[in-house]
Short mmCIF file of C-alpha atoms in Angstrom, two decimals:
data_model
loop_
_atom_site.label_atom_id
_atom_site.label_comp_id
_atom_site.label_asym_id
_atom_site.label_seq_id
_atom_site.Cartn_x
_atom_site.Cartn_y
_atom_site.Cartn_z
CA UNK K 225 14.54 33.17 -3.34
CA UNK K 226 11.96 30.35 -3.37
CA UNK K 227 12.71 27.53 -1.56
CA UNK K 228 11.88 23.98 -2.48
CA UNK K 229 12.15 21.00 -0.96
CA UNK K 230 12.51 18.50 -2.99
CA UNK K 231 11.06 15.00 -2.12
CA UNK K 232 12.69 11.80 -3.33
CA UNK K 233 11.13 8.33 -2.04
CA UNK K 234 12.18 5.42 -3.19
CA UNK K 235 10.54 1.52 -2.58
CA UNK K 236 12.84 -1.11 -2.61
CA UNK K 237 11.89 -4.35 -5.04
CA UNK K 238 9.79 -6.25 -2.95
CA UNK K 239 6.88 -8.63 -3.47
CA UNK K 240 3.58 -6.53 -2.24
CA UNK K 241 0.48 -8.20 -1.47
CA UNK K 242 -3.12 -6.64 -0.75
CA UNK K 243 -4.80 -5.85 2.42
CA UNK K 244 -8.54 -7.18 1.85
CA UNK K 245 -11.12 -5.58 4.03
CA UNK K 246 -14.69 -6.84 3.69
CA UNK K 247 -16.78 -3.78 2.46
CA UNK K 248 -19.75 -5.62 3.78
CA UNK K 249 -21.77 -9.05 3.81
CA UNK K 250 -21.68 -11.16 0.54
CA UNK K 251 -19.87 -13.86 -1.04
CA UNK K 252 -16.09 -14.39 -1.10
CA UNK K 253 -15.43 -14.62 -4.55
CA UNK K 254 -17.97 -11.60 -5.11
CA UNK K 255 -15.58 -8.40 -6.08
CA UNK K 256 -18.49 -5.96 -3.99
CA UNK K 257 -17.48 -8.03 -0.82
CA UNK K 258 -13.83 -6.38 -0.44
CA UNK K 259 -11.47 -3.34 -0.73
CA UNK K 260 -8.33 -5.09 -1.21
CA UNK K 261 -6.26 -1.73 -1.35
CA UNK K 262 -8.73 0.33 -1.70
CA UNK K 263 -9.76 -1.59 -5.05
CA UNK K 264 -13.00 -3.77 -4.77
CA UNK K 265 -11.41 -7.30 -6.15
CA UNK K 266 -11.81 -10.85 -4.76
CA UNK K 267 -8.31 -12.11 -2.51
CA UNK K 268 -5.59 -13.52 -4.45
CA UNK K 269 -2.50 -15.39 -3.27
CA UNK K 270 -0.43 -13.75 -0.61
CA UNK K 271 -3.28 -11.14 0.36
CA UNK K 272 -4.36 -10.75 4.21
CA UNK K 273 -7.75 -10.83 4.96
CA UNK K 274 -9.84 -9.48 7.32
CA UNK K 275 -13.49 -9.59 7.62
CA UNK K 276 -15.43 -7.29 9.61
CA UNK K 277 -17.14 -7.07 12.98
CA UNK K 278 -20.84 -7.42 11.81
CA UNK K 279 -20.16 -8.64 8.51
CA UNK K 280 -20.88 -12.26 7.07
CA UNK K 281 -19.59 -13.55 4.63
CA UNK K 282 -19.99 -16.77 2.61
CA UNK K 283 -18.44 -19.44 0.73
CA UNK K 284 -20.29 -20.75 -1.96
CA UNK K 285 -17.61 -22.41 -4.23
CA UNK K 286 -14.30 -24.21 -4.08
CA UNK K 287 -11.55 -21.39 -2.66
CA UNK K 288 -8.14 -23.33 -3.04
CA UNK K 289 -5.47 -21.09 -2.28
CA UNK K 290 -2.98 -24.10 -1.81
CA UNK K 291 -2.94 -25.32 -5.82
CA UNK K 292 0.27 -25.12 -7.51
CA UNK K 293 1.90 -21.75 -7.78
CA UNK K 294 0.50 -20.49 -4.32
CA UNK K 295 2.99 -20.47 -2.05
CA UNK K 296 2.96 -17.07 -0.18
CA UNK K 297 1.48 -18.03 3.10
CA UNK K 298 -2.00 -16.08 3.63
CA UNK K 299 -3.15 -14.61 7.30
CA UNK K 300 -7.02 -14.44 7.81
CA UNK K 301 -8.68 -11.81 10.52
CA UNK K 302 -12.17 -12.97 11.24
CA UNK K 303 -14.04 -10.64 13.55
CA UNK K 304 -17.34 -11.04 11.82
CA UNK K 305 -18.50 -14.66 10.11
CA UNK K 306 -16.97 -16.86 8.10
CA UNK K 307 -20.17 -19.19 7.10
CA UNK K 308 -20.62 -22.32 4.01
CA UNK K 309 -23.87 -21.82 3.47
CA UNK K 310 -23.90 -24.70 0.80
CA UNK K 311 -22.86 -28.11 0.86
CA UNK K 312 -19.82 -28.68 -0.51
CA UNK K 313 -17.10 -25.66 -1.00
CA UNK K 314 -14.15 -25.72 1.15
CA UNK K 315 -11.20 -23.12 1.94
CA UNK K 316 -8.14 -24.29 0.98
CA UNK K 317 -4.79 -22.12 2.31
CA UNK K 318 -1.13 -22.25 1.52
CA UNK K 319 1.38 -23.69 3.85
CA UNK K 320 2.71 -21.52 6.92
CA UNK K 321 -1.08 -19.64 6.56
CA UNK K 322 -2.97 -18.43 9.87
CA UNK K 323 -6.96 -18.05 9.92
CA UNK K 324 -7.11 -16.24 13.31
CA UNK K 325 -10.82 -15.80 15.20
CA UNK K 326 -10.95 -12.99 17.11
CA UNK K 327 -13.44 -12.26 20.02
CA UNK K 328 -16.63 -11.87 18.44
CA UNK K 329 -15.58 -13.45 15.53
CA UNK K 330 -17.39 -17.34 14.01
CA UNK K 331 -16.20 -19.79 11.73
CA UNK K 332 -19.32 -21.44 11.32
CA UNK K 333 -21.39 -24.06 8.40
CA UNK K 334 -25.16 -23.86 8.05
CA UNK K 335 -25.53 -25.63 4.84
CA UNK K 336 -27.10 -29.20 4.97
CA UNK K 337 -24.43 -31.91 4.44
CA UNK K 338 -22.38 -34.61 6.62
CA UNK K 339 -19.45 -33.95 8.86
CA UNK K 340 -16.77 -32.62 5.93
CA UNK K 341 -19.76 -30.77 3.68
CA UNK K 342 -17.13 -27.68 4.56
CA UNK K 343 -13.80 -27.60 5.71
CA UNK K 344 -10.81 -25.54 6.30
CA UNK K 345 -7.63 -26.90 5.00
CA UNK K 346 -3.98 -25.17 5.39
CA UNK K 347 -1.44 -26.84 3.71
CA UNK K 348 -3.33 -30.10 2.88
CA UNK K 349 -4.47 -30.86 6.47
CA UNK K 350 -8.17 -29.74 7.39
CA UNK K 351 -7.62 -28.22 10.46
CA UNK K 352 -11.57 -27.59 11.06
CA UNK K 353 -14.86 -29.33 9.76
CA UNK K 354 -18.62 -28.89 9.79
CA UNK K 355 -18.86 -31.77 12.02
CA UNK K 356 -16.63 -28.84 14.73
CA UNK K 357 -19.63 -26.92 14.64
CA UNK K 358 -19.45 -23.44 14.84
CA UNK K 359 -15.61 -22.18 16.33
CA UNK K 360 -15.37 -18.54 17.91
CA UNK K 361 -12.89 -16.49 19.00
CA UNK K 362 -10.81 -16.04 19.98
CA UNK K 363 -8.98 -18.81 18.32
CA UNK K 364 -5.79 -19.64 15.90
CA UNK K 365 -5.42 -22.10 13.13
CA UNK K 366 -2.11 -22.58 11.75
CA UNK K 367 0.53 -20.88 12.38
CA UNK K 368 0.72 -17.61 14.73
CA UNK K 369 -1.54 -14.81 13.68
CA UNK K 370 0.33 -11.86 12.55
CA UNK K 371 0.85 -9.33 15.35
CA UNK K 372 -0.32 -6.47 13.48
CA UNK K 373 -1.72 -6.37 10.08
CA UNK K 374 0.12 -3.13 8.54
CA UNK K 375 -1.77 -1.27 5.35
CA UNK K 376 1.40 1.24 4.82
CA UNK K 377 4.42 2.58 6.24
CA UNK K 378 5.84 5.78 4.63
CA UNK K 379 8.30 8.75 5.05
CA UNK K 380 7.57 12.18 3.39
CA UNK K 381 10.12 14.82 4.18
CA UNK K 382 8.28 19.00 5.15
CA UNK K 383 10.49 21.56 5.05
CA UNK K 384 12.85 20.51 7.73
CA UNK K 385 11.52 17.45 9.14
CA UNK K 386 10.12 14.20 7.91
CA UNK K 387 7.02 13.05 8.44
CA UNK K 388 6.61 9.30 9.32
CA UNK K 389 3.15 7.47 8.83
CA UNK K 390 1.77 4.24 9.32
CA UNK K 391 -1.51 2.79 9.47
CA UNK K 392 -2.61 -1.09 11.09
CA UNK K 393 -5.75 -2.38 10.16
CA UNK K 394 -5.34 -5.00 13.08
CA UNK K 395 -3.34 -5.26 16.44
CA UNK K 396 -2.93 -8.31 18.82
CA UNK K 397 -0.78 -7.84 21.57
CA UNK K 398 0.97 -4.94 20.13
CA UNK K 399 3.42 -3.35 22.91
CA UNK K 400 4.99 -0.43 20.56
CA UNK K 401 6.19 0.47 17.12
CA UNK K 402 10.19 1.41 16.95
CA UNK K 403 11.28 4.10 14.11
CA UNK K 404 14.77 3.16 12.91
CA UNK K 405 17.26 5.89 10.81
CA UNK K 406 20.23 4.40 9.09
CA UNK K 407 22.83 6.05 6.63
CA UNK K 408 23.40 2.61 4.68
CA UNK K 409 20.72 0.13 5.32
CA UNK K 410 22.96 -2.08 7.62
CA UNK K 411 23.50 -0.23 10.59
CA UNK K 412 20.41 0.84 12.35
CA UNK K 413 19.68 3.69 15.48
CA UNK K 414 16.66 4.09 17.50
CA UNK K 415 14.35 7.18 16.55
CA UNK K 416 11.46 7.43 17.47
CA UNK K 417 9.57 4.53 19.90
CA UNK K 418 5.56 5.05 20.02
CA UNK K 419 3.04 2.81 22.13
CA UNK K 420 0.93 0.33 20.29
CA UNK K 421 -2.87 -0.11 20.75
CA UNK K 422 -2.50 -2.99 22.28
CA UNK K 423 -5.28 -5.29 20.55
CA UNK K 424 -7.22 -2.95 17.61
CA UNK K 425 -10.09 -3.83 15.72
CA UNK K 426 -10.41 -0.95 13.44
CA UNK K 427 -8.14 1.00 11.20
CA UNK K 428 -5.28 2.81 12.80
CA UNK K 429 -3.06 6.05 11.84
CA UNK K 430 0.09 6.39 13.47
CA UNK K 431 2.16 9.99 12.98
CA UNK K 432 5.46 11.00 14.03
CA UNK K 433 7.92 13.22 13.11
CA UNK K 434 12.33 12.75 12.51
CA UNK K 435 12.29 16.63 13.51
CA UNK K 436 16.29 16.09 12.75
CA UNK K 437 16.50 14.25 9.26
CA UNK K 438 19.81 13.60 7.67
CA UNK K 439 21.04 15.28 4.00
CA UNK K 440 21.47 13.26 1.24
CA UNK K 441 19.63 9.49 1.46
CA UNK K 442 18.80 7.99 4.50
CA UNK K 443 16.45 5.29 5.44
CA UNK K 444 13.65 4.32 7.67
CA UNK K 445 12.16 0.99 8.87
CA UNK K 446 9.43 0.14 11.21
CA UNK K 447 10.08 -2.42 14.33
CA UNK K 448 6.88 -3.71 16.00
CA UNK K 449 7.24 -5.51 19.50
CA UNK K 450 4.59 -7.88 21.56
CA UNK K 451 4.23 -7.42 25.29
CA UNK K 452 6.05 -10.91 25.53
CA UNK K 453 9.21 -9.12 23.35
CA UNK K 454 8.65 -11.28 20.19
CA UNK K 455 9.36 -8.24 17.27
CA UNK K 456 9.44 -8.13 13.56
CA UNK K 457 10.78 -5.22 11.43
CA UNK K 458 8.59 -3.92 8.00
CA UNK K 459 10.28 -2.90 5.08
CA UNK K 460 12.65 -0.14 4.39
CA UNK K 461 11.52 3.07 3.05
CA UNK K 462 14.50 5.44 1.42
CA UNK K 463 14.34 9.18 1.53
CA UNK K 464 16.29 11.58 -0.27
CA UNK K 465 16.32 15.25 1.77
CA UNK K 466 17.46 18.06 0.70
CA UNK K 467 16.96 21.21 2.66
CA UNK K 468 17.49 24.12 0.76
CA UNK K 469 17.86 23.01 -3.56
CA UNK K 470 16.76 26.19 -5.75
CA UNK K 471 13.31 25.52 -7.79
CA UNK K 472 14.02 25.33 -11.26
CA UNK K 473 11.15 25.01 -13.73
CA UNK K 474 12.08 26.17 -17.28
CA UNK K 475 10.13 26.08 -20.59
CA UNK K 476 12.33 27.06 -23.94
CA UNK K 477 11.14 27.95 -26.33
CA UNK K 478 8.47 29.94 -24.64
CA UNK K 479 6.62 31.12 -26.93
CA UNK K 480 6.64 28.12 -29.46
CA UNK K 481 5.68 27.55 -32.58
CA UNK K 482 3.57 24.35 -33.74
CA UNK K 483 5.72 21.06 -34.65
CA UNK K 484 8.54 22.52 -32.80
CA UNK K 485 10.11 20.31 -29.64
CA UNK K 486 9.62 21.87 -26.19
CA UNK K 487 12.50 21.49 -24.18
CA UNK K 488 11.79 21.30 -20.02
CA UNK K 489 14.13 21.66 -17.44
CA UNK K 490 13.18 20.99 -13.55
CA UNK K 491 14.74 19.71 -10.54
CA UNK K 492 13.55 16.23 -11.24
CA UNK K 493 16.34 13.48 -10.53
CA UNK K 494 17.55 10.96 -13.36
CA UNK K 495 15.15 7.91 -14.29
CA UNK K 496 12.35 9.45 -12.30
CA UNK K 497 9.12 9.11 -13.96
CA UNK K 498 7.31 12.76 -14.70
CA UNK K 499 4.24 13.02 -16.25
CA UNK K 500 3.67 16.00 -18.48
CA UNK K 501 -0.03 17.50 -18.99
CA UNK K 502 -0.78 20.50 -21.30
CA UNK K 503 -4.51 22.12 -21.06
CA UNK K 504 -6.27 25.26 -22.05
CA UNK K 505 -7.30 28.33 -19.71
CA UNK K 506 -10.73 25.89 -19.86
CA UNK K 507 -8.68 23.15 -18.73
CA UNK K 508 -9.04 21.07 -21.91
CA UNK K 509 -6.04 18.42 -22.19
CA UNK K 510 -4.24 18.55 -25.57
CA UNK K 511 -1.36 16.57 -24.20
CA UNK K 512 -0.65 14.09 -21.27
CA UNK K 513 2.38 11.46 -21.58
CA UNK K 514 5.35 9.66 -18.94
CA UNK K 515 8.50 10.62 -19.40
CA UNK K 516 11.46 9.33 -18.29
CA UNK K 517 14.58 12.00 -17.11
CA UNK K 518 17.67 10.42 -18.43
CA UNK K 519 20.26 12.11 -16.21
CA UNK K 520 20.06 15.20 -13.89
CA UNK K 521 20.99 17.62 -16.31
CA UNK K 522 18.54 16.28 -19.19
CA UNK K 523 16.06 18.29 -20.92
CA UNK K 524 12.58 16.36 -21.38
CA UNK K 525 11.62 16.76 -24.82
CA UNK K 526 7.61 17.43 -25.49
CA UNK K 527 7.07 17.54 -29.39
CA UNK K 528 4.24 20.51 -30.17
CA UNK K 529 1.45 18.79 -32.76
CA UNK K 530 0.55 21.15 -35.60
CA UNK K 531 -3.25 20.41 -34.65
CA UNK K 532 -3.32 22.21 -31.20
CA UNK K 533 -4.52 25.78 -31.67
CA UNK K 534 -2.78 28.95 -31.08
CA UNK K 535 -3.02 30.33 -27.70
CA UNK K 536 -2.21 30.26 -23.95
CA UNK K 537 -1.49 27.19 -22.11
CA UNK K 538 -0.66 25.99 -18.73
CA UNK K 539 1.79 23.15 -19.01
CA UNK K 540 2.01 20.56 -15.45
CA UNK K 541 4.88 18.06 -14.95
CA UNK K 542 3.84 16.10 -12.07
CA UNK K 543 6.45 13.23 -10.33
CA UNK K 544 5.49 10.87 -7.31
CA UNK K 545 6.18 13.74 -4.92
CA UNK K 546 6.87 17.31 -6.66
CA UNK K 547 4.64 19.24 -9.22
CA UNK K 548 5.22 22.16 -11.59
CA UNK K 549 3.16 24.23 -13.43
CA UNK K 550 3.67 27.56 -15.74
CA UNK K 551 1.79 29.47 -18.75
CA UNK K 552 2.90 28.14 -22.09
CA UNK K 553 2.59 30.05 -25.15
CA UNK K 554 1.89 28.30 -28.22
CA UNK K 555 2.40 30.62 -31.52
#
């Protein structure tokens, strides 16, 4: 018998904001300047920002992150240059923001102008000014800089493990990371512990592995301690593990005629999304659409359209972490 593991992961409803990592020098609110997940996009509300060692960038306009409906405090990483190279345009942050300078790093305005041509405002007090001349690191405005800046914390269960991944795009004073298991999201046991990098620059992957995961749903969270003790946990991540379920991937009718309703049955779990894909032995797409999977024992229904000609297929139902595929013959 086949074994599969099926892999259920679940994200609580939470508020997520980017990670923005300059992709080189240029101007803020140009969309080449950052990755902000991955996506090249100017910083929005809530997002953390860090810009580069060796990278400079620059504000030419008005950035006023502190207008009305911004109130997600924003956290700043400078380890390249911050510079106003015009007179005028200020940075304007949300209360309870940080704009952290580490070594290396410059806040800095070479634009002509008088001693507020530039500024640095977090909620509504400037808290640096042109006439300051250049400020390097390493040094804080605002509140404490965040500890760690982390990109992604995630649990994937393998066969008979899980695998548990995170990756930091900063550290300051970062002792070590804590992996916590609980049963019900209230009461929490130790794991895994893991030593930090201390203070990072660069982009960090951490593995590790729950080589003794619990059946049924359990649930993970990340802890992250300073060498002075201060902590902070990350969010939870749910899993749903299940060691040894039968794989189950059924097509009926099979062969079908045209304008008839395919019926699919698969180990997928009620109101997961699955996306169903059919293409040709050229790997031509005829259909691709999300379906929803009412309850556990629910067929999905995939209508066949008159206009798709007679022949083999393969047909692909794909969910966030399992995918299916088998010949389909269409009649």
């Amino acid at each position: 018998m086949r074994i599969f593991f099926k892999i259920f992961l679940l994200l609580f409803s939470i508020n997520t904001y980017a990670i923005c990592v300059s992709n080189g020098s240029g101007d803020w609110d140009n969309t080449s300047t950052w990755f902000c997940n991955g996506t090249p996009k100017v910083p929005v509300c809530g997002d953390t920002i860090i810009i580069s060692a060796g990278h400079t960038v620059s504000i030419r306009n008005q950035q006023d992150y502190s207008a009305p409906g911004c109130t997600i405090p924003m956290f700043i990483v400078v380890k390249g240059t911050l510079n106003f190279p015009t007179n005028g345009p200020k940075l304007k942050l949300p209360c309870n923001s940080s704009f952290y300078i580490d070594n290396g790093g410059a806040l800095s305005s070479s634009g002509p102008g008088g001693g507020s041509a530039n500024f640095l405002e977090i909620c509504g007090t400037v808290v640096w000014k042109k006439a300051d001349e250049t400020q390097t690191g390493p040094f804080n405005f605002g509140s404490a800089p965040l500890p760690i800046t982390l990109v992604s914390f995630d649990a994937l269960p393998k066969a008979n493990k899980v695998e548990l991944k995170w990756l930091t795009a900063s550290e300051i004073n970062n002792a070590f990371f804590t992996v916590e298991r609980s049963t019900d999201a209230q009461n929490w046991e130790e794991i895994i512990i893991t030593q930090g990098a201390g203070n990072s620059n660069q982009l960090l992957t951490y593995i590790e592995t729950d080589f003794k995961p619990l059946d049924g749903i359990s649930y993970y969270r990340l802890k992250q301690t300073d060498f002075d003790g201060q902590f902070e946990y990350f969010n939870i991540v749910p899993v749903r593990f299940e060691k040894d379920a039968p794989l189950e991937f059924t097509l009926f009718p099979n062969p079908i005629q045209k304008e008839e309703t395919l019926g699919i049955s698969a180990n997928f779990l009620a109101n997961e999304e699955i996306l169903i894909v059919i293409r040709d032995m050229q790997g031509k797409e005829f259909y691709s659409k999300a379906h929803i999977k009412l309850a556990n024992n629910a067929l999905i229904a995939v209508p066949i359209d008159k206009s798709i000609p007679s022949g083999i297929y393969v047909i692909i139902a794909t969910s966030e972490n399992s995918i299916y595929s088998k010949k389909l013959v269409i009649e």
